[in-house]
Amino acid sequence: MMTMEGVVLKLPCFSQIVNPNSFSNRTPLKFRFNFSKSSVASLSVPAAAPVSLGHATRPDFQILHQNVYNGSKLVYLDNAATSQKPSAVIDTVNNYYKSYNSNVHRGIHFLSARATDEYEMARRKVASFVNASESSEIVFTRNATEAINLVAYSWGTSNLKAGDEIVVTIAEHHSAIVPWQILSEKTGAVLKFVSLTEDEVPDAKMLQDLLSTKTKLVVVHHVSNVLASVLPIKDIAQWAHDVGARILVDACQSVPHMVVDVQNLGVDFLVASSHKMCGPTGVGFLYGKSELLAAMPPFLGGGEMISDVFLDHSTYADPPSRFEAGTPAIGEAIGLGSAIDYLSQIGMQKIHDYEVELANYLYENLHTIPGVRIYGPTPSQTVHRAALCSFNVEGLHPTDIATFLDQQHGVAIRSGHHCAQPLHRYLGINASARASLYFYNTKEDVDDFIRALLDTIAFFTSFK
């Protein structure tokens, strides 16, 4: 026999081995192990299962740890609408208001100087996050909708005329359709729409064929908030530039979930919202190439965006100040900077890889339920869906599904047209239900959702 020193065996919990109720007293049990040389060589201790990204990050999101209706555990699957905020972001915003609340740029005192430094630091963080060439290419806005309207009213009114064409897909969010409809009414520009392939993905070949010397702007999403499809933005940008057009990308569903590099993609404009990427509501950003922003007139007039004001005229500040009239959302922008710190610490590629796994798990489990129709492409080795599924259940209204899931099971999903009515009409439906995941979700969340959905279907079908 040989003595084993420094070897620790991880044994199962004792209650898993025996029934403790079978003992009439609590006499301590003693174990003695003797190993031969041959047994040492074959000793194998199982490694602990790796902790998923969802399990590792959930402690940072206090809101997820609560019970809602009937004591049900909250299962939050509405992340395409808005994400939850980690404690670090909440603390950052709280600290701004507690410690250095002040207006930016216009004061020389300590509080104003610190607020200005933190606000501009947030701009630099955004620039670095999307790899803009310089921080002045980042304009803070109220949200992505305002960012698109900024481009429409500033760049659009200066560059579009009657007969010019704007190419848009039918899968766009309303905020990427309505501003161009308004602009086309004013300028006489024409909207050209790209439909879907048989796989329910915006038809990139059709988009390419629509481009001509008449095309002045291409407006596309990066990731669809309904179909979960991902467009080849780099290719589309090149096609647009080949005919002398500009491209604007709605990146609200991509910037929070994957590495987005504006220089590599070659886009002219890109918009995103803070609240979908763990940041506060009330702030978003526009990325614009510096030469384009420099040539664009102001969007709003007022303080901060001026150089000099005279009674008969005014001159304007350089970008980005030119497009940030009035007091900005200071605390919210600083909070966005904190959210970027948080996401960057995890790593966007790590987030993306984990979400691809979650996306497949969600699709595969939802697809097995009879009567469920999922919209968008089928995942494969070459087709990656975003971590969301818009779906309908035969014979049930999506709002009934969402209501029952919420009130009976604590599962939060979304129902409606998801600000994409043209797409829903194209699909022949009025509305859909949507479950959408983020990196703090887990496969257990998906399991809870599937069980709750099965119960929901059983409940409603019991009346037929």
Short mmCIF file of C-alpha atoms in Angstrom, two decimals:
data_model
loop_
_atom_site.label_atom_id
_atom_site.label_comp_id
_atom_site.label_asym_id
_atom_site.label_seq_id
_atom_site.Cartn_x
_atom_site.Cartn_y
_atom_site.Cartn_z
CA MET A 1 0.00 0.00 0.00
CA MET A 2 1.05 3.56 -0.55
CA THR A 3 -0.01 6.76 1.19
CA MET A 4 -1.91 9.32 -0.93
CA GLU A 5 -1.12 12.91 0.02
CA GLY A 6 -2.63 15.95 -1.63
CA VAL A 7 -5.44 14.01 -3.32
CA VAL A 8 -8.96 15.33 -2.72
CA LEU A 9 -11.88 13.25 -3.87
CA LYS A 10 -15.15 15.04 -4.63
CA LEU A 11 -17.79 12.62 -3.37
CA PRO A 12 -21.52 12.89 -3.99
CA CYS A 13 -23.55 14.59 -1.30
CA PHE A 14 -24.14 12.01 1.38
CA SER A 15 -27.91 12.47 1.15
CA GLN A 16 -27.69 11.28 -2.45
CA ILE A 17 -26.18 7.98 -1.35
CA VAL A 18 -28.34 6.96 1.57
CA ASN A 19 -31.60 7.93 3.15
CA PRO A 20 -30.70 9.86 6.31
CA ASN A 21 -34.00 8.85 7.91
CA SER A 22 -32.79 5.25 8.09
CA PHE A 23 -30.38 6.09 10.92
CA SER A 24 -31.66 6.15 14.48
CA ASN A 25 -28.71 8.16 15.74
CA ARG A 26 -26.21 10.59 14.30
CA THR A 27 -23.00 8.63 14.88
CA PRO A 28 -20.32 10.17 12.64
CA LEU A 29 -19.26 7.93 9.79
CA LYS A 30 -15.57 7.48 9.11
CA PHE A 31 -14.15 6.60 5.70
CA ARG A 32 -10.71 5.14 5.18
CA PHE A 33 -9.22 4.83 1.68
CA ASN A 34 -6.29 2.63 0.75
CA PHE A 35 -5.00 2.74 -2.81
CA SER A 36 -2.68 0.39 -4.59
CA LYS A 37 -0.31 1.68 -7.22
CA SER A 38 -2.48 0.23 -9.96
CA SER A 39 -5.62 1.93 -8.67
CA VAL A 40 -3.90 5.32 -8.53
CA ALA A 41 -3.06 5.11 -12.21
CA SER A 42 -6.73 4.60 -13.15
CA LEU A 43 -8.14 7.25 -10.80
CA SER A 44 -10.31 9.75 -12.68
CA VAL A 45 -12.14 12.68 -11.09
CA PRO A 46 -14.87 14.21 -13.31
CA ALA A 47 -14.34 17.87 -14.16
CA ALA A 48 -17.01 20.32 -13.08
CA ALA A 49 -19.43 21.36 -15.83
CA PRO A 50 -18.58 24.77 -17.29
CA VAL A 51 -20.81 27.63 -16.23
CA SER A 52 -22.69 29.22 -19.13
CA LEU A 53 -22.40 32.92 -19.88
CA GLY A 54 -26.03 33.31 -18.90
CA HIS A 55 -25.52 31.80 -15.47
CA ALA A 56 -22.30 33.76 -14.95
CA THR A 57 -23.85 37.17 -15.69
CA ARG A 58 -27.33 36.82 -14.17
CA PRO A 59 -26.17 37.97 -10.71
CA ASP A 60 -25.43 41.39 -12.27
CA PHE A 61 -29.10 41.87 -13.16
CA GLN A 62 -31.13 42.18 -9.97
CA ILE A 63 -34.40 42.64 -11.86
CA LEU A 64 -34.24 39.06 -13.13
CA HIS A 65 -34.37 37.65 -9.61
CA GLN A 66 -37.99 38.24 -8.74
CA ASN A 67 -41.37 36.56 -8.72
CA VAL A 68 -44.30 38.07 -10.57
CA TYR A 69 -47.89 36.85 -10.96
CA ASN A 70 -48.90 34.01 -8.64
CA GLY A 71 -45.35 33.79 -7.34
CA SER A 72 -44.04 32.69 -10.73
CA LYS A 73 -40.35 33.21 -11.38
CA LEU A 74 -39.78 35.95 -13.95
CA VAL A 75 -38.49 34.65 -17.28
CA TYR A 76 -37.62 37.69 -19.35
CA LEU A 77 -37.67 36.97 -23.09
CA ASP A 78 -38.43 40.43 -24.50
CA ASN A 79 -34.88 41.59 -25.13
CA ALA A 80 -35.44 42.69 -28.73
CA ALA A 81 -37.72 45.38 -27.30
CA THR A 82 -35.34 46.43 -24.52
CA SER A 83 -32.56 44.86 -22.50
CA GLN A 84 -32.16 44.82 -18.75
CA LYS A 85 -29.43 46.90 -17.08
CA PRO A 86 -26.58 45.51 -14.98
CA SER A 87 -25.89 46.96 -11.55
CA ALA A 88 -22.74 48.64 -12.84
CA VAL A 89 -24.75 50.77 -15.27
CA ILE A 90 -27.39 51.67 -12.69
CA ASP A 91 -24.65 52.64 -10.24
CA THR A 92 -22.92 54.81 -12.86
CA VAL A 93 -26.08 56.77 -13.63
CA ASN A 94 -26.88 57.09 -9.93
CA ASN A 95 -23.37 58.32 -9.22
CA TYR A 96 -23.66 61.00 -11.90
CA TYR A 97 -26.75 62.46 -10.25
CA LYS A 98 -25.33 62.07 -6.75
CA SER A 99 -21.80 63.30 -7.37
CA TYR A 100 -21.36 65.53 -10.42
CA ASN A 101 -24.72 66.43 -11.94
CA SER A 102 -24.13 69.49 -14.09
CA ASN A 103 -24.57 70.76 -17.62
CA VAL A 104 -21.82 69.94 -20.08
CA HIS A 105 -19.56 72.15 -22.21
CA ARG A 106 -20.84 75.47 -20.87
CA GLY A 107 -19.34 75.63 -17.38
CA ILE A 108 -15.84 76.06 -16.01
CA HIS A 109 -16.55 74.85 -12.48
CA PHE A 110 -15.56 71.44 -11.14
CA LEU A 111 -18.91 69.68 -11.59
CA SER A 112 -19.36 70.89 -15.16
CA ALA A 113 -15.80 69.96 -16.06
CA ARG A 114 -16.21 66.45 -14.70
CA ALA A 115 -19.61 65.96 -16.36
CA THR A 116 -18.15 67.14 -19.66
CA ASP A 117 -15.18 64.80 -19.35
CA GLU A 118 -17.42 61.79 -18.62
CA TYR A 119 -19.88 62.70 -21.40
CA GLU A 120 -17.14 63.00 -24.00
CA MET A 121 -15.47 59.86 -22.67
CA ALA A 122 -18.73 58.05 -23.37
CA ARG A 123 -18.59 59.31 -26.95
CA ARG A 124 -15.06 57.94 -27.30
CA LYS A 125 -16.22 54.59 -25.89
CA VAL A 126 -18.99 54.38 -28.49
CA ALA A 127 -16.53 55.27 -31.26
CA SER A 128 -14.14 52.58 -30.13
CA PHE A 129 -16.96 50.04 -29.73
CA VAL A 130 -18.01 50.32 -33.38
CA ASN A 131 -14.49 51.20 -34.58
CA ALA A 132 -15.24 54.68 -35.90
CA SER A 133 -12.11 56.43 -37.11
CA GLU A 134 -12.67 59.31 -34.68
CA SER A 135 -15.06 60.22 -31.89
CA SER A 136 -16.48 63.20 -33.79
CA GLU A 137 -18.19 60.68 -36.08
CA ILE A 138 -20.51 59.76 -33.18
CA VAL A 139 -23.58 61.94 -32.62
CA PHE A 140 -25.67 61.35 -29.51
CA THR A 141 -29.42 61.32 -30.17
CA ARG A 142 -32.51 60.45 -28.15
CA ASN A 143 -32.69 57.03 -29.82
CA ALA A 144 -32.10 55.29 -33.13
CA THR A 145 -35.36 56.69 -34.52
CA GLU A 146 -34.13 60.25 -34.02
CA ALA A 147 -30.79 59.30 -35.56
CA ILE A 148 -32.52 58.10 -38.75
CA ASN A 149 -34.66 61.21 -38.85
CA LEU A 150 -31.52 63.33 -38.45
CA VAL A 151 -30.07 61.79 -41.61
CA ALA A 152 -33.39 62.08 -43.45
CA TYR A 153 -33.94 65.74 -42.66
CA SER A 154 -30.33 66.90 -42.82
CA TRP A 155 -28.61 64.75 -45.44
CA GLY A 156 -31.80 63.79 -47.28
CA THR A 157 -33.24 67.25 -47.86
CA SER A 158 -29.86 68.44 -49.10
CA ASN A 159 -29.11 65.54 -51.43
CA LEU A 160 -32.36 64.09 -52.75
CA LYS A 161 -34.50 65.43 -55.56
CA ALA A 162 -37.41 64.29 -57.71
CA GLY A 163 -36.71 60.97 -59.41
CA ASP A 164 -33.94 59.90 -57.05
CA GLU A 165 -34.42 56.44 -55.58
CA ILE A 166 -34.17 55.11 -52.03
CA VAL A 167 -33.92 51.33 -51.72
CA VAL A 168 -35.49 49.82 -48.59
CA THR A 169 -36.47 46.27 -47.60
CA ILE A 170 -40.02 45.38 -46.58
CA ALA A 171 -38.59 43.97 -43.34
CA GLU A 172 -37.50 47.33 -41.97
CA HIS A 173 -38.66 48.77 -38.66
CA HIS A 174 -41.15 51.60 -39.09
CA SER A 175 -38.45 54.08 -38.04
CA ALA A 176 -36.50 53.12 -41.17
CA ILE A 177 -39.52 53.48 -43.47
CA VAL A 178 -41.69 56.40 -42.31
CA PRO A 179 -38.99 59.15 -42.38
CA TRP A 180 -38.21 58.26 -46.00
CA GLN A 181 -41.90 58.27 -46.92
CA ILE A 182 -42.20 61.78 -45.49
CA LEU A 183 -39.03 62.85 -47.28
CA SER A 184 -40.17 61.36 -50.60
CA GLU A 185 -43.41 63.33 -50.38
CA LYS A 186 -41.40 66.53 -49.97
CA THR A 187 -38.67 65.87 -52.52
CA GLY A 188 -40.29 63.63 -55.11
CA ALA A 189 -37.79 60.85 -54.43
CA VAL A 190 -39.05 57.30 -55.06
CA LEU A 191 -38.98 54.39 -52.61
CA LYS A 192 -38.06 50.98 -54.01
CA PHE A 193 -38.79 47.95 -51.82
CA VAL A 194 -36.96 44.65 -51.60
CA SER A 195 -39.12 41.61 -50.80
CA LEU A 196 -38.22 38.23 -49.25
CA THR A 197 -36.80 35.02 -50.63
CA GLU A 198 -38.54 31.67 -50.18
CA ASP A 199 -36.44 31.29 -47.01
CA GLU A 200 -38.06 34.46 -45.63
CA VAL A 201 -34.90 36.52 -45.78
CA PRO A 202 -34.69 39.93 -47.51
CA ASP A 203 -33.62 39.16 -51.08
CA ALA A 204 -30.05 40.44 -51.43
CA LYS A 205 -29.99 39.57 -55.15
CA MET A 206 -33.15 41.60 -55.73
CA LEU A 207 -31.61 44.47 -53.80
CA GLN A 208 -28.52 44.38 -55.97
CA ASP A 209 -30.64 44.31 -59.13
CA LEU A 210 -32.65 47.36 -57.98
CA LEU A 211 -29.53 49.49 -57.69
CA SER A 212 -28.82 51.96 -60.49
CA THR A 213 -27.41 55.41 -61.06
CA LYS A 214 -30.79 56.70 -59.84
CA THR A 215 -30.18 55.12 -56.43
CA LYS A 216 -29.00 57.69 -53.91
CA LEU A 217 -29.52 55.82 -50.63
CA VAL A 218 -29.88 52.23 -49.40
CA VAL A 219 -31.58 51.78 -46.02
CA VAL A 220 -31.28 48.31 -44.47
CA HIS A 221 -31.28 46.59 -41.11
CA HIS A 222 -28.32 44.49 -40.06
CA VAL A 223 -30.42 41.97 -38.11
CA SER A 224 -34.19 41.69 -38.48
CA ASN A 225 -36.20 42.17 -35.30
CA VAL A 226 -38.86 39.80 -36.67
CA LEU A 227 -37.15 37.30 -38.99
CA ALA A 228 -33.89 36.93 -37.00
CA SER A 229 -32.07 37.05 -40.35
CA VAL A 230 -28.68 38.70 -40.82
CA LEU A 231 -27.91 40.70 -43.96
CA PRO A 232 -24.48 40.83 -45.70
CA ILE A 233 -23.92 44.50 -44.95
CA LYS A 234 -20.37 44.65 -46.25
CA ASP A 235 -21.47 43.37 -49.66
CA ILE A 236 -24.52 45.65 -49.77
CA ALA A 237 -22.37 48.67 -48.89
CA GLN A 238 -20.02 47.86 -51.76
CA TRP A 239 -22.92 47.45 -54.19
CA ALA A 240 -24.35 50.80 -53.10
CA HIS A 241 -21.02 52.58 -53.49
CA ASP A 242 -20.53 51.02 -56.93
CA VAL A 243 -23.49 53.04 -58.21
CA GLY A 244 -22.60 56.17 -56.22
CA ALA A 245 -25.20 55.66 -53.49
CA ARG A 246 -24.91 55.96 -49.71
CA ILE A 247 -25.96 53.33 -47.19
CA LEU A 248 -27.63 53.70 -43.79
CA VAL A 249 -27.75 50.66 -41.51
CA ASP A 250 -30.20 50.10 -38.67
CA ALA A 251 -27.95 48.22 -36.25
CA CYS A 252 -30.26 48.18 -33.23
CA GLN A 253 -30.40 44.37 -33.25
CA SER A 254 -26.74 43.80 -34.11
CA VAL A 255 -24.60 46.23 -32.08
CA PRO A 256 -25.78 44.69 -28.76
CA HIS A 257 -25.16 41.13 -29.93
CA MET A 258 -22.07 40.91 -32.13
CA VAL A 259 -18.88 42.65 -33.19
CA VAL A 260 -19.81 45.60 -35.43
CA ASP A 261 -16.97 47.39 -37.21
CA VAL A 262 -18.18 50.34 -39.26
CA GLN A 263 -14.90 50.73 -41.10
CA ASN A 264 -14.77 47.08 -42.08
CA LEU A 265 -18.42 47.13 -43.16
CA GLY A 266 -17.84 50.29 -45.16
CA VAL A 267 -21.14 51.92 -44.17
CA ASP A 268 -21.84 55.64 -44.45
CA PHE A 269 -24.36 55.90 -41.61
CA LEU A 270 -25.23 53.50 -38.79
CA VAL A 271 -27.67 53.90 -35.91
CA ALA A 272 -28.23 52.07 -32.62
CA SER A 273 -30.03 52.52 -29.29
CA SER A 274 -28.56 52.39 -25.80
CA HIS A 275 -31.52 50.66 -24.18
CA LYS A 276 -31.09 47.52 -26.29
CA MET A 277 -27.44 47.13 -25.23
CA CYS A 278 -27.70 47.25 -21.42
CA GLY A 279 -27.70 51.05 -21.33
CA PRO A 280 -30.32 53.58 -20.22
CA THR A 281 -33.32 54.62 -22.25
CA GLY A 282 -33.42 58.08 -23.80
CA VAL A 283 -30.13 57.98 -25.68
CA GLY A 284 -28.89 56.46 -28.90
CA PHE A 285 -26.27 57.33 -31.46
CA LEU A 286 -25.61 58.02 -35.09
CA TYR A 287 -22.35 57.07 -36.72
CA GLY A 288 -21.62 59.09 -39.84
CA LYS A 289 -18.50 59.38 -41.94
CA SER A 290 -16.77 62.62 -41.02
CA GLU A 291 -16.90 64.09 -44.55
CA LEU A 292 -20.65 63.46 -44.75
CA LEU A 293 -21.42 64.97 -41.34
CA ALA A 294 -19.28 68.02 -42.14
CA ALA A 295 -21.35 68.73 -45.24
CA MET A 296 -24.74 68.29 -43.55
CA PRO A 297 -26.80 71.26 -42.26
CA PRO A 298 -28.16 71.32 -38.69
CA PHE A 299 -31.11 69.14 -37.78
CA LEU A 300 -32.34 71.25 -34.84
CA GLY A 301 -31.54 74.84 -33.96
CA GLY A 302 -30.73 76.22 -30.51
CA GLY A 303 -27.98 76.29 -27.95
CA GLU A 304 -24.78 74.27 -28.19
CA MET A 305 -25.03 73.68 -31.96
CA ILE A 306 -23.90 77.20 -32.88
CA SER A 307 -20.61 78.93 -33.47
CA ASP A 308 -21.90 82.52 -33.51
CA VAL A 309 -25.40 84.00 -33.44
CA PHE A 310 -26.23 87.38 -34.95
CA LEU A 311 -29.60 89.00 -35.43
CA ASP A 312 -29.67 88.28 -39.15
CA HIS A 313 -27.88 84.93 -39.31
CA SER A 314 -26.00 82.26 -37.39
CA THR A 315 -22.98 80.10 -38.00
CA TYR A 316 -22.80 76.53 -36.80
CA ALA A 317 -20.46 74.37 -34.79
CA ASP A 318 -18.57 71.47 -36.27
CA PRO A 319 -19.96 67.96 -35.90
CA PRO A 320 -20.95 66.38 -33.63
CA SER A 321 -22.01 69.51 -31.69
CA ARG A 322 -23.84 70.79 -34.79
CA PHE A 323 -26.38 67.99 -34.34
CA GLU A 324 -26.73 68.08 -30.55
CA ALA A 325 -28.83 71.16 -29.92
CA GLY A 326 -29.73 71.95 -26.32
CA THR A 327 -28.87 70.11 -23.15
CA PRO A 328 -28.22 66.45 -24.06
CA ALA A 329 -29.09 63.30 -22.13
CA ILE A 330 -25.92 63.55 -20.06
CA GLY A 331 -26.51 60.89 -17.44
CA GLU A 332 -27.92 58.53 -20.05
CA ALA A 333 -24.90 58.95 -22.33
CA ILE A 334 -22.55 58.31 -19.44
CA GLY A 335 -24.64 55.24 -18.59
CA LEU A 336 -24.26 54.05 -22.18
CA GLY A 337 -20.51 54.37 -21.77
CA SER A 338 -20.73 52.18 -18.68
CA ALA A 339 -22.80 49.62 -20.59
CA ILE A 340 -20.11 49.49 -23.26
CA ASP A 341 -17.51 48.89 -20.56
CA TYR A 342 -19.60 46.01 -19.27
CA LEU A 343 -20.14 44.43 -22.69
CA SER A 344 -16.51 44.89 -23.64
CA GLN A 345 -15.35 43.21 -20.46
CA ILE A 346 -17.34 40.12 -21.46
CA GLY A 347 -16.33 40.35 -25.11
CA MET A 348 -18.71 40.79 -28.02
CA GLN A 349 -17.47 37.70 -29.84
CA LYS A 350 -18.09 35.65 -26.71
CA ILE A 351 -21.58 37.10 -26.46
CA HIS A 352 -22.28 36.34 -30.11
CA ASP A 353 -21.03 32.75 -29.91
CA TYR A 354 -23.14 32.06 -26.83
CA GLU A 355 -26.22 33.60 -28.41
CA VAL A 356 -25.84 31.49 -31.56
CA GLU A 357 -26.02 28.43 -29.29
CA LEU A 358 -29.07 29.85 -27.51
CA ALA A 359 -30.70 30.77 -30.83
CA ASN A 360 -30.42 27.23 -32.13
CA TYR A 361 -31.71 25.80 -28.86
CA LEU A 362 -34.73 28.11 -28.92
CA TYR A 363 -35.54 27.38 -32.56
CA GLU A 364 -35.12 23.61 -32.25
CA ASN A 365 -37.38 23.37 -29.20
CA LEU A 366 -40.05 25.73 -30.51
CA HIS A 367 -40.04 24.00 -33.90
CA THR A 368 -41.06 20.68 -32.31
CA ILE A 369 -44.40 22.03 -31.02
CA PRO A 370 -47.30 21.07 -33.31
CA GLY A 371 -49.10 24.02 -34.89
CA VAL A 372 -46.27 26.50 -34.35
CA ARG A 373 -45.14 28.57 -37.34
CA ILE A 374 -41.75 30.28 -36.94
CA TYR A 375 -40.91 33.15 -39.30
CA GLY A 376 -37.52 33.62 -40.90
CA PRO A 377 -34.79 31.26 -42.08
CA THR A 378 -34.09 27.76 -40.80
CA PRO A 379 -30.74 27.66 -38.98
CA SER A 380 -27.96 25.58 -40.50
CA GLN A 381 -24.18 25.36 -40.64
CA THR A 382 -24.14 28.40 -42.93
CA VAL A 383 -27.25 30.26 -41.76
CA HIS A 384 -27.13 31.73 -38.26
CA ARG A 385 -30.29 33.21 -36.81
CA ALA A 386 -30.30 35.92 -34.20
CA ALA A 387 -31.45 34.77 -30.75
CA LEU A 388 -35.14 35.45 -31.31
CA CYS A 389 -38.15 33.70 -32.79
CA SER A 390 -41.29 35.38 -34.05
CA PHE A 391 -44.06 32.81 -34.31
CA ASN A 392 -47.74 32.06 -34.36
CA VAL A 393 -49.71 29.11 -33.06
CA GLU A 394 -52.49 27.82 -35.30
CA GLY A 395 -55.87 28.96 -34.03
CA LEU A 396 -54.52 31.25 -31.27
CA HIS A 397 -54.04 35.01 -31.22
CA PRO A 398 -50.49 36.03 -30.26
CA THR A 399 -51.76 38.49 -27.66
CA ASP A 400 -53.71 35.71 -25.93
CA ILE A 401 -50.54 33.63 -25.91
CA ALA A 402 -48.43 36.45 -24.47
CA THR A 403 -51.03 37.31 -21.83
CA PHE A 404 -51.38 33.73 -20.60
CA LEU A 405 -47.62 33.19 -20.55
CA ASP A 406 -47.20 36.33 -18.46
CA GLN A 407 -50.05 35.98 -16.00
CA GLN A 408 -49.91 32.22 -15.48
CA HIS A 409 -46.21 31.50 -15.86
CA GLY A 410 -44.26 34.75 -15.45
CA VAL A 411 -42.82 34.46 -18.97
CA ALA A 412 -42.41 37.85 -20.66
CA ILE A 413 -42.55 37.84 -24.45
CA ARG A 414 -43.95 40.37 -26.94
CA SER A 415 -46.97 40.23 -29.21
CA GLY A 416 -48.06 42.55 -32.00
CA HIS A 417 -46.52 43.72 -35.27
CA HIS A 418 -43.17 44.69 -33.68
CA CYS A 419 -43.16 48.01 -35.58
CA ALA A 420 -43.03 46.04 -38.83
CA GLN A 421 -46.55 46.15 -40.30
CA PRO A 422 -45.47 45.96 -43.97
CA LEU A 423 -43.54 42.77 -43.23
CA HIS A 424 -46.46 41.20 -41.38
CA ARG A 425 -48.81 42.04 -44.26
CA TYR A 426 -46.36 40.43 -46.67
CA LEU A 427 -46.37 37.30 -44.50
CA GLY A 428 -50.18 37.33 -44.52
CA ILE A 429 -50.61 37.96 -40.79
CA ASN A 430 -51.67 40.83 -38.57
CA ALA A 431 -49.40 40.04 -35.64
CA SER A 432 -46.99 37.52 -34.17
CA ALA A 433 -45.58 36.50 -30.82
CA ARG A 434 -41.85 36.98 -30.27
CA ALA A 435 -39.43 35.46 -27.78
CA SER A 436 -36.04 37.15 -27.81
CA LEU A 437 -32.93 36.30 -25.80
CA TYR A 438 -29.82 38.06 -24.57
CA PHE A 439 -26.56 36.81 -23.09
CA TYR A 440 -27.98 36.70 -19.55
CA ASN A 441 -30.62 34.19 -20.62
CA THR A 442 -30.06 30.46 -20.21
CA LYS A 443 -31.27 27.22 -21.73
CA GLU A 444 -33.35 26.81 -18.56
CA ASP A 445 -35.18 30.01 -19.55
CA VAL A 446 -35.95 28.45 -22.90
CA ASP A 447 -37.13 25.25 -21.21
CA ASP A 448 -39.43 27.28 -18.94
CA PHE A 449 -40.81 29.10 -21.96
CA ILE A 450 -41.47 25.91 -23.90
CA ARG A 451 -43.24 24.24 -20.95
CA ALA A 452 -45.32 27.37 -20.40
CA LEU A 453 -46.20 27.60 -24.08
CA LEU A 454 -47.32 23.97 -24.15
CA ASP A 455 -49.55 24.64 -21.14
CA THR A 456 -50.90 27.78 -22.82
CA ILE A 457 -51.79 25.88 -25.98
CA ALA A 458 -53.41 23.11 -23.94
CA PHE A 459 -55.50 25.64 -22.03
CA PHE A 460 -56.91 27.39 -25.09
CA THR A 461 -57.45 24.22 -27.12
CA SER A 462 -59.41 22.70 -24.23
CA PHE A 463 -62.29 25.04 -25.12
CA LYS A 464 -62.54 23.79 -28.70
#
